[in-house]
Coordinates of C-alpha atoms and ligand atoms in Angstrom, one line a residue:
M625 CA 0.0 0.0 0.0
H626 CA 1.1 3.5 -0.6
D627 CA -0.5 6.9 -0.8
F628 CA 0.9 8.1 -4.2
H629 CA -1.8 7.9 -6.8
Y630 CA -3.3 9.8 -9.8
V631 CA -6.3 12.1 -9.4
G632 CA -7.3 12.7 -13.0
N633 CA -3.9 13.0 -14.7
K634 CA -2.1 14.5 -11.7
L635 CA 0.1 12.6 -9.3
F636 CA -1.0 13.1 -5.7
C637 CA 0.6 12.3 -2.4
E638 CA -2.3 11.7 0.0
G639 CA -4.5 14.9 -0.5
V640 CA -1.7 17.1 -2.1
A641 CA -0.9 17.4 -5.8
V642 CA 2.9 16.7 -6.0
E643 CA 3.4 19.6 -8.5
T644 CA 2.2 22.1 -5.9
L645 CA 5.1 20.9 -3.8
T646 CA 7.7 21.2 -6.5
K647 CA 6.4 24.8 -7.2
K648 CA 7.0 25.6 -3.6
F649 CA 10.1 23.6 -2.8
G650 CA 11.8 23.1 -6.1
T651 CA 13.5 19.9 -7.4
P652 CA 15.1 17.5 -6.8
L653 CA 12.6 16.9 -4.0
Y654 CA 11.9 14.0 -1.7
V655 CA 8.3 13.7 -0.7
Y656 CA 7.1 11.4 2.1
S657 CA 3.6 10.2 3.0
Q658 CA 3.0 10.2 6.7
N659 CA 0.0 8.0 6.2
T660 CA 2.0 5.3 4.4
V661 CA 4.7 5.2 7.1
T662 CA 1.9 4.9 9.8
D663 CA 0.1 2.2 7.8
H664 CA 3.1 0.1 7.3
F665 CA 4.1 0.3 10.9
Q666 CA 0.6 -0.5 12.1
K667 CA 0.2 -3.4 9.7
L668 CA 3.4 -5.0 11.0
D669 CA 2.5 -4.2 14.6
A670 CA -0.9 -5.8 14.2
A671 CA 0.6 -8.9 12.5
L672 CA 2.9 -9.4 15.5
G673 CA 0.0 -8.6 17.9
P674 CA -0.1 -12.1 19.5
L675 CA 3.6 -11.7 20.6
D676 CA 5.2 -9.6 23.2
H677 CA 7.1 -7.5 20.7
L678 CA 8.9 -4.3 19.8
I679 CA 9.5 -2.9 16.4
C680 CA 12.9 -1.2 16.2
F681 CA 12.8 0.9 13.0
A682 CA 16.2 0.5 11.3
M683 CA 16.7 4.2 11.0
K684 CA 19.6 3.9 8.6
A685 CA 16.9 3.5 5.9
N686 CA 15.5 7.0 6.6
S687 CA 16.6 9.2 9.5
N688 CA 14.7 12.4 8.7
L689 CA 13.6 13.8 12.1
S690 CA 10.0 14.2 11.0
V691 CA 9.8 10.7 9.7
M692 CA 11.3 9.4 12.9
R693 CA 9.0 11.5 15.0
V694 CA 6.0 9.9 13.2
L695 CA 7.4 6.5 14.3
A696 CA 8.3 7.6 17.8
K697 CA 4.8 8.7 18.3
L698 CA 3.5 5.3 17.3
G699 CA 5.7 3.8 20.0
S700 CA 8.4 2.5 17.7
G701 CA 11.9 1.8 19.0
F702 CA 14.9 2.3 16.8
D703 CA 17.8 0.2 15.5
V704 CA 20.8 2.5 15.5
V705 CA 24.2 1.8 14.0
S706 CA 26.2 4.8 15.4
A707 CA 26.2 7.3 18.2
G708 CA 25.2 9.9 15.7
E709 CA 22.0 7.9 15.0
L710 CA 21.3 7.6 18.7
Q711 CA 21.6 11.4 18.9
R712 CA 19.1 11.7 16.1
V713 CA 16.7 9.4 18.0
I714 CA 16.9 11.8 20.9
A715 CA 16.6 14.9 18.6
A716 CA 13.4 13.3 17.1
G717 CA 11.9 12.6 20.5
G718 CA 12.5 8.9 20.4
D719 CA 13.3 6.8 23.5
P720 CA 16.9 5.4 23.8
K721 CA 15.5 2.7 26.1
L722 CA 13.7 1.3 23.1
C723 CA 16.9 1.3 21.0
V724 CA 19.3 -1.5 20.0
F725 CA 22.7 -0.6 18.8
A726 CA 24.0 -2.7 15.8
G727 CA 27.2 -2.5 13.8
V728 CA 30.6 -4.1 13.5
A729 CA 32.8 -1.1 14.5
K730 CA 31.4 0.5 17.6
S731 CA 34.0 2.8 19.1
E732 CA 34.7 3.3 22.8
S733 CA 33.1 6.7 22.8
E734 CA 30.0 5.4 21.0
I735 CA 29.6 2.6 23.5
E736 CA 30.0 5.1 26.4
F737 CA 27.3 7.4 24.9
A738 CA 24.9 4.5 24.4
L739 CA 25.5 3.2 27.9
R740 CA 24.9 6.7 29.4
K741 CA 21.6 7.0 27.4
G742 CA 20.5 3.6 28.7
I743 CA 19.9 1.7 25.4
Y744 CA 17.9 -1.5 25.6
S745 CA 20.7 -3.7 24.0
F746 CA 24.0 -3.7 22.2
N747 CA 23.7 -6.1 19.3
V748 CA 27.2 -7.4 19.4
E749 CA 29.1 -8.5 16.2
S750 CA 32.3 -9.9 17.6
E751 CA 34.0 -11.2 20.8
P752 CA 36.5 -8.3 21.0
E753 CA 33.5 -6.0 21.0
I754 CA 32.1 -7.7 24.1
T755 CA 35.5 -7.3 25.8
R756 CA 35.4 -3.6 24.9
I757 CA 31.8 -3.1 26.1
N758 CA 32.6 -4.8 29.4
K759 CA 35.6 -2.5 29.9
V760 CA 33.7 0.7 29.1
A761 CA 30.8 -0.4 31.4
A762 CA 33.2 -1.2 34.2
R763 CA 34.7 2.3 33.9
L764 CA 31.2 3.9 34.1
K765 CA 30.2 1.5 36.9
K766 CA 27.3 0.3 34.7
I767 CA 25.9 -3.1 33.5
A768 CA 25.8 -3.3 29.7
P769 CA 22.9 -5.3 28.2
I770 CA 24.0 -7.2 25.1
A771 CA 22.7 -9.7 22.5
V772 CA 25.0 -11.5 20.2
R773 CA 24.2 -11.4 16.5
V774 CA 24.3 -15.0 15.4
N775 CA 25.3 -15.6 11.8
P776 CA 23.1 -18.6 10.8
N777 CA 25.0 -19.2 7.5
I778 CA 21.8 -19.0 5.4
E779 CA 21.7 -17.7 1.9
A780 CA 19.1 -15.0 1.7
H781 CA 18.8 -15.0 -2.1
T782 CA 19.1 -11.2 -2.4
H783 CA 21.6 -8.8 -4.0
A784 CA 25.2 -9.5 -3.0
K785 CA 25.7 -6.1 -1.5
I786 CA 22.7 -6.6 0.9
T787 CA 23.1 -10.3 1.9
T788 CA 24.5 -10.5 5.5
G789 CA 23.8 -14.0 6.9
T790 CA 26.5 -16.2 5.4
Y791 CA 30.1 -16.8 6.5
E792 CA 31.2 -14.7 3.5
N793 CA 29.9 -11.6 5.3
K794 CA 31.6 -9.5 8.0
F795 CA 28.4 -9.7 10.2
G796 CA 27.7 -11.6 13.4
I797 CA 29.4 -14.5 15.0
A798 CA 29.3 -18.0 13.4
F799 CA 26.5 -20.2 14.6
E800 CA 28.9 -22.9 15.8
N801 CA 30.8 -20.5 18.1
I802 CA 27.8 -18.9 19.8
E803 CA 27.6 -21.1 22.9
G804 CA 31.2 -20.6 23.7
V805 CA 30.8 -16.8 23.3
Y806 CA 27.8 -16.7 25.7
A807 CA 29.7 -18.8 28.3
R808 CA 32.7 -16.5 28.2
A809 CA 30.5 -13.3 28.2
A810 CA 28.5 -14.6 31.2
K811 CA 31.7 -14.4 33.3
L812 CA 32.2 -10.7 32.6
K813 CA 31.1 -8.6 35.5
N814 CA 29.7 -5.7 33.7
I815 CA 27.8 -7.6 31.0
K816 CA 24.2 -8.6 31.1
L817 CA 23.1 -11.2 28.5
R818 CA 19.8 -9.8 27.5
G819 CA 19.0 -11.5 24.1
I820 CA 20.1 -13.1 20.9
Q821 CA 19.7 -11.5 17.5
M822 CA 20.2 -12.2 13.8
H823 CA 19.8 -10.4 10.5
I824 CA 20.2 -12.3 7.3
G825 CA 19.9 -9.6 4.6
S826 CA 17.8 -7.0 3.1
Q827 CA 15.0 -6.8 0.5
L828 CA 13.8 -10.3 1.2
T829 CA 10.5 -10.8 -0.6
Q830 CA 9.9 -14.4 0.5
T831 CA 9.3 -15.9 3.9
S832 CA 11.4 -19.0 3.3
P833 CA 14.9 -17.7 4.2
Y834 CA 13.5 -16.4 7.5
E835 CA 11.8 -19.8 8.2
L836 CA 15.0 -21.6 7.4
A837 CA 17.2 -19.3 9.5
V838 CA 14.8 -19.1 12.5
T839 CA 14.3 -22.9 12.4
K840 CA 18.1 -23.4 12.4
V841 CA 18.7 -21.1 15.4
L842 CA 15.6 -22.0 17.5
P843 CA 17.2 -24.9 19.5
L844 CA 20.2 -22.7 20.3
V845 CA 17.9 -19.8 21.3
K846 CA 15.9 -22.0 23.6
K847 CA 19.0 -23.4 25.2
L848 CA 20.7 -20.0 25.7
A849 CA 17.4 -18.4 26.9
A850 CA 17.0 -21.0 29.6
K851 CA 20.6 -21.0 30.7
Y852 CA 21.1 -17.2 30.8
K853 CA 17.5 -16.0 31.4
L854 CA 17.5 -14.1 28.1
E855 CA 14.6 -11.6 27.5
F856 CA 14.4 -11.3 23.8
F857 CA 15.1 -12.8 20.4
S858 CA 15.3 -10.7 17.2
P859 CA 15.0 -12.3 13.8
G860 CA 16.2 -8.9 12.4
G861 CA 14.9 -6.8 9.6
G862 CA 15.1 -7.2 5.9
L863 CA 11.4 -7.4 4.9
G864 CA 11.3 -6.5 1.2
I865 CA 9.0 -4.3 -0.8
V866 CA 7.8 -4.3 -4.4
Y867 CA 9.9 -1.9 -6.5
N868 CA 8.7 -3.1 -9.9
P869 CA 4.9 -3.4 -10.0
A870 CA 5.2 -5.4 -13.3
L871 CA 6.8 -8.2 -11.2
A872 CA 3.8 -8.3 -8.8
S873 CA 1.0 -7.9 -11.3
G874 CA 0.1 -6.2 -14.5
S875 CA -2.6 -4.1 -12.9
S876 CA -2.5 -0.9 -11.0
A877 CA -3.9 -2.6 -7.9
W878 CA -0.6 -4.5 -7.6
W879 CA -0.3 -4.4 -3.9
K880 CA -3.4 -6.4 -3.4
T881 CA -2.0 -9.2 -5.5
E882 CA 1.3 -9.6 -3.6
A883 CA 0.2 -12.4 -1.4
A884 CA -1.2 -14.2 -4.4
K885 CA 2.2 -13.9 -6.1
G886 CA 3.9 -15.2 -3.0
I887 CA 5.5 -11.9 -2.1
M888 CA 5.9 -11.5 1.6
T889 CA 3.4 -9.3 3.5
P890 CA 3.2 -8.7 7.2
A891 CA 0.4 -11.2 7.3
T892 CA 2.3 -14.0 5.5
Y893 CA 5.4 -13.2 7.6
A894 CA 3.4 -13.6 10.7
E895 CA 1.7 -16.7 9.5
K896 CA 5.0 -18.5 8.9
L897 CA 7.0 -17.1 11.8
L898 CA 4.5 -16.8 14.7
P899 CA 4.2 -20.6 15.1
L900 CA 8.0 -20.7 15.4
L901 CA 8.4 -17.7 17.7
Q902 CA 5.4 -17.9 20.0
P903 CA 6.5 -21.0 21.9
L904 CA 9.8 -19.4 22.9
G905 CA 7.9 -17.2 25.4
L906 CA 10.5 -14.4 24.7
K907 CA 10.0 -10.8 23.8
I908 CA 10.4 -10.6 20.0
L909 CA 12.2 -7.6 18.5
I910 CA 12.2 -6.9 14.7
E911 CA 14.2 -4.3 12.9
P912 CA 12.5 -3.4 9.7
G913 CA 13.8 -0.3 7.7
R914 CA 12.8 -0.6 4.1
F915 CA 9.4 -2.1 4.7
I916 CA 8.2 0.8 6.8
V917 CA 9.5 3.7 4.7
G918 CA 10.5 2.4 1.2
N919 CA 7.2 2.9 -0.5
A920 CA 6.4 6.0 1.6
G921 CA 8.7 8.3 -0.3
V922 CA 9.3 9.4 -3.9
L923 CA 12.1 11.5 -5.4
V924 CA 10.8 14.2 -7.8
T925 CA 13.0 15.5 -10.5
Q926 CA 12.7 17.8 -13.5
V927 CA 13.7 17.1 -17.0
E928 CA 16.5 19.5 -18.1
Y929 CA 17.1 18.1 -21.6
V930 CA 16.0 15.3 -23.9
K931 CA 19.0 14.2 -26.0
R932 CA 18.6 11.7 -28.8
T933 CA 21.6 9.9 -30.1
G934 CA 21.6 7.4 -32.9
K935 CA 20.7 4.6 -30.5
K936 CA 19.3 6.2 -27.4
N937 CA 16.7 8.6 -26.0
F938 CA 18.4 10.2 -23.0
V939 CA 16.1 12.0 -20.6
I940 CA 18.5 14.2 -18.6
V941 CA 17.1 15.2 -15.2
D942 CA 18.1 17.5 -12.3
A943 CA 18.4 14.6 -9.8
A944 CA 21.5 12.4 -10.0
M945 CA 23.2 9.5 -8.3
N946 CA 24.3 11.8 -5.5
D947 CA 20.6 12.1 -4.6
L948 CA 19.6 8.5 -5.1
I949 CA 22.5 6.0 -5.5
R950 CA 20.5 2.8 -5.4
P951 CA 20.4 2.2 -9.2
A952 CA 24.1 2.8 -9.5
F953 CA 25.0 0.9 -6.3
Y954 CA 22.6 -2.1 -6.2
D955 CA 21.3 -2.2 -9.8
A956 CA 18.1 -1.2 -8.2
Y957 CA 14.8 -0.7 -10.1
H958 CA 12.7 2.4 -9.4
E959 CA 9.4 2.9 -11.1
I960 CA 9.4 6.3 -12.9
V961 CA 6.1 8.1 -13.5
P962 CA 5.3 11.6 -14.7
L963 CA 3.7 14.2 -12.3
T964 CA 1.3 14.9 -15.2
K965 CA 0.2 11.8 -17.1
K966 CA 0.2 12.3 -20.9
A967 CA -1.5 10.1 -23.5
G968 CA 0.6 8.8 -26.4
A969 CA 3.1 6.1 -27.2
T970 CA 6.0 5.2 -25.0
I971 CA 9.6 5.2 -26.1
P972 CA 12.6 3.3 -24.7
S973 CA 14.4 5.9 -22.6
D974 CA 17.5 6.2 -20.3
V975 CA 16.8 8.6 -17.5
V976 CA 20.1 9.9 -16.4
G977 CA 21.6 12.5 -14.0
G978 CA 24.2 15.1 -14.8
I979 CA 27.1 13.7 -13.0
C980 CA 30.3 12.7 -14.9
E981 CA 29.9 9.0 -14.3
S982 CA 28.4 6.5 -16.6
G983 CA 26.9 4.8 -13.5
D984 CA 24.8 7.9 -13.0
Y985 CA 21.5 6.6 -14.4
F986 CA 18.0 5.8 -13.0
C987 CA 16.9 3.5 -15.7
K988 CA 18.0 2.1 -19.1
D989 CA 15.9 1.5 -22.2
R990 CA 12.7 1.7 -20.2
P991 CA 9.5 2.4 -22.2
L992 CA 8.4 5.8 -20.9
A993 CA 5.9 8.3 -22.1
K994 CA 7.5 11.0 -24.1
V995 CA 8.7 13.9 -22.0
G996 CA 10.2 17.3 -22.7
E997 CA 12.2 20.0 -21.0
G998 CA 10.5 21.2 -17.8
D999 CA 8.4 18.0 -17.3
Q1000 CA 8.6 16.5 -13.9
L1001 CA 9.0 12.8 -13.0
A1002 CA 8.7 10.9 -9.7
L1003 CA 11.0 8.0 -8.9
L1004 CA 8.8 5.8 -6.7
S1005 CA 9.8 3.7 -3.7
A1006 CA 12.6 6.1 -2.8
G1007 CA 11.8 6.4 0.9
A1008 CA 14.4 3.9 2.1
Y1009 CA 18.1 4.2 1.4
G1010 CA 17.4 7.3 -0.7
F1011 CA 18.1 10.6 0.9
V1012 CA 20.2 9.0 3.7
M1013 CA 22.8 7.8 1.1
S1014 CA 23.0 11.1 -0.7
S1015 CA 26.3 13.0 -1.0
N1016 CA 27.6 16.3 -2.2
Y1017 CA 29.5 14.8 -5.1
N1018 CA 30.0 17.4 -7.9
A1019 CA 29.2 20.1 -5.3
R1020 CA 25.5 19.4 -5.5
P1021 CA 23.6 20.5 -2.5
F1022 CA 21.4 18.0 -0.7
A1023 CA 17.8 17.9 -1.9
A1024 CA 14.9 19.2 0.2
E1025 CA 12.5 16.8 1.9
V1026 CA 8.8 17.3 2.4
L1027 CA 6.4 15.4 4.7
V1028 CA 2.7 15.2 3.7
S1029 CA -0.2 14.3 5.9
G1030 CA -3.7 14.5 4.4
K1031 CA -3.9 18.0 2.8
Q1032 CA -0.9 19.3 4.9
A1033 CA 2.6 19.5 3.6
A1034 CA 5.7 21.1 5.1
A1035 CA 9.5 21.0 4.7
A1036 CA 11.0 18.2 6.7
R1037 CA 14.4 19.5 5.5
E1038 CA 15.3 22.7 3.7
R1039 CA 17.2 22.5 0.5
Q1040 CA 20.9 22.8 1.4
K1041 CA 22.5 26.1 0.7
V1042 CA 25.5 25.6 -1.6
E1043 CA 28.0 27.4 0.8
K1044 CA 27.1 24.8 3.5
I1045 CA 28.9 22.2 1.4
W1046 CA 32.3 23.7 2.1
E1047 CA 31.4 25.3 5.4
D1048 CA 33.8 23.0 7.4
E1049 CA 36.7 23.4 4.9
K1050 CA 39.6 25.7 5.3
I1051 CA 42.3 27.1 3.1
V1052 CA 45.4 26.1 5.0
S1053 CA 47.5 28.9 6.5
W1054 CA 50.5 28.8 4.1
L1055 CA 48.3 29.3 1.1
K1056 CA 46.6 32.4 2.4
Ligands
PLP1807 C1 20.0 -2.7 7.8 C2 19.7 -3.5 8.9 C3 18.3 -3.7 9.2 C4 17.2 -3.2 8.3 O1 17.2 -3.7 7.0 P1 15.9 -3.5 6.1 O2 16.2 -4.3 4.9 O3 15.9 -2.0 5.8 O4 14.7 -3.9 6.8 C5 18.0 -4.4 10.3 N1 18.9 -4.9 11.1 C6 20.2 -4.7 10.9 C7 21.2 -5.3 11.8 C8 20.6 -4.0 9.8 O5 21.9 -3.9 9.5

């Protein structure tokens, strides 16, 4: 489900015509639907209803303060991967006590900050990290709650850059070594073993890898939970979304047909996993990022030029890979639709940005309605791993972000002023 739809020939986000937003805020522009964020959170929350559970939104997917505030108000916790992200949680009005801290490279100062803020759990990725957390906690005279991330060595069948649950990856501790790690950690005075966690990858559209992985770790989870009085188990995040509606169905009501096509929904996720998780009697954490925000955002861009070469129709737009890197980085598909629908034939087009890299494209040879200079296009499903991965490459300022709720819309981030890009730079003294 998402709240981007046509009214007549105009693309709307909830009750607002997207072109009124580009008139006011310019392009490139990220537009988020509060209702979609809320709906996705609530669908998942309801599906997990029978369990004692906590959704920790993986904020690396979208850390805009307004988006996070929407989730904080719904009672969401957060999965953070740096002290900076934890500071963002606090800035957004979220509760550190509902936060887990993941990541393979936690520094001493990050551990100290998280301990002082009283986070729910460190999701630990290596044994030296446990030693370090224990040391910092001892210095602060605190007890650090931890969960170890078990690497179940399960292939998630997703893109190589987002698979995390096999021994080829840097994440977690090998399944076979977990018991020993818990036994050693239990002896450390400033460590409290609070849970056990895993995360096998991202953009999973089937339930089967979860079922396989959870089934594999269950006996271990039961044993450790009994031995160390663990509170929680987290099967991680990674719930996928539909980027290419053509893969889900040929109709515009594609979301409704997902279950029929075997694409995971909160209901099918719960149907398969609840029977495995419920008997544990533990609190269940999950850490979805993309599922909550992916389809809640679009990136709107304006056509600068249309350039025809012998072979190609290049639609050159004012957004580029610095605004949305997913196509270049993950070969990702984003549906591209006009803000104003036009009748007429489609032509195979490459939509490209203006950066001096041949990787700077949004699609290749995609049949799109003819567009001309000044027309505006929306790249759908850009709410996750979109703005957060943007850069200032080519001295391009960060795009603006807008949050829509019903008929209201407001800047959730002002467009960056170009001077801000070099604000922290200096001309060294001997060159002055
Ligand atoms: C990135 C990440 C997530 C969220 O992944 P999504 O695919 O966005 O749901 C959850 N847990 C951990 C440990 C992660 O690194």
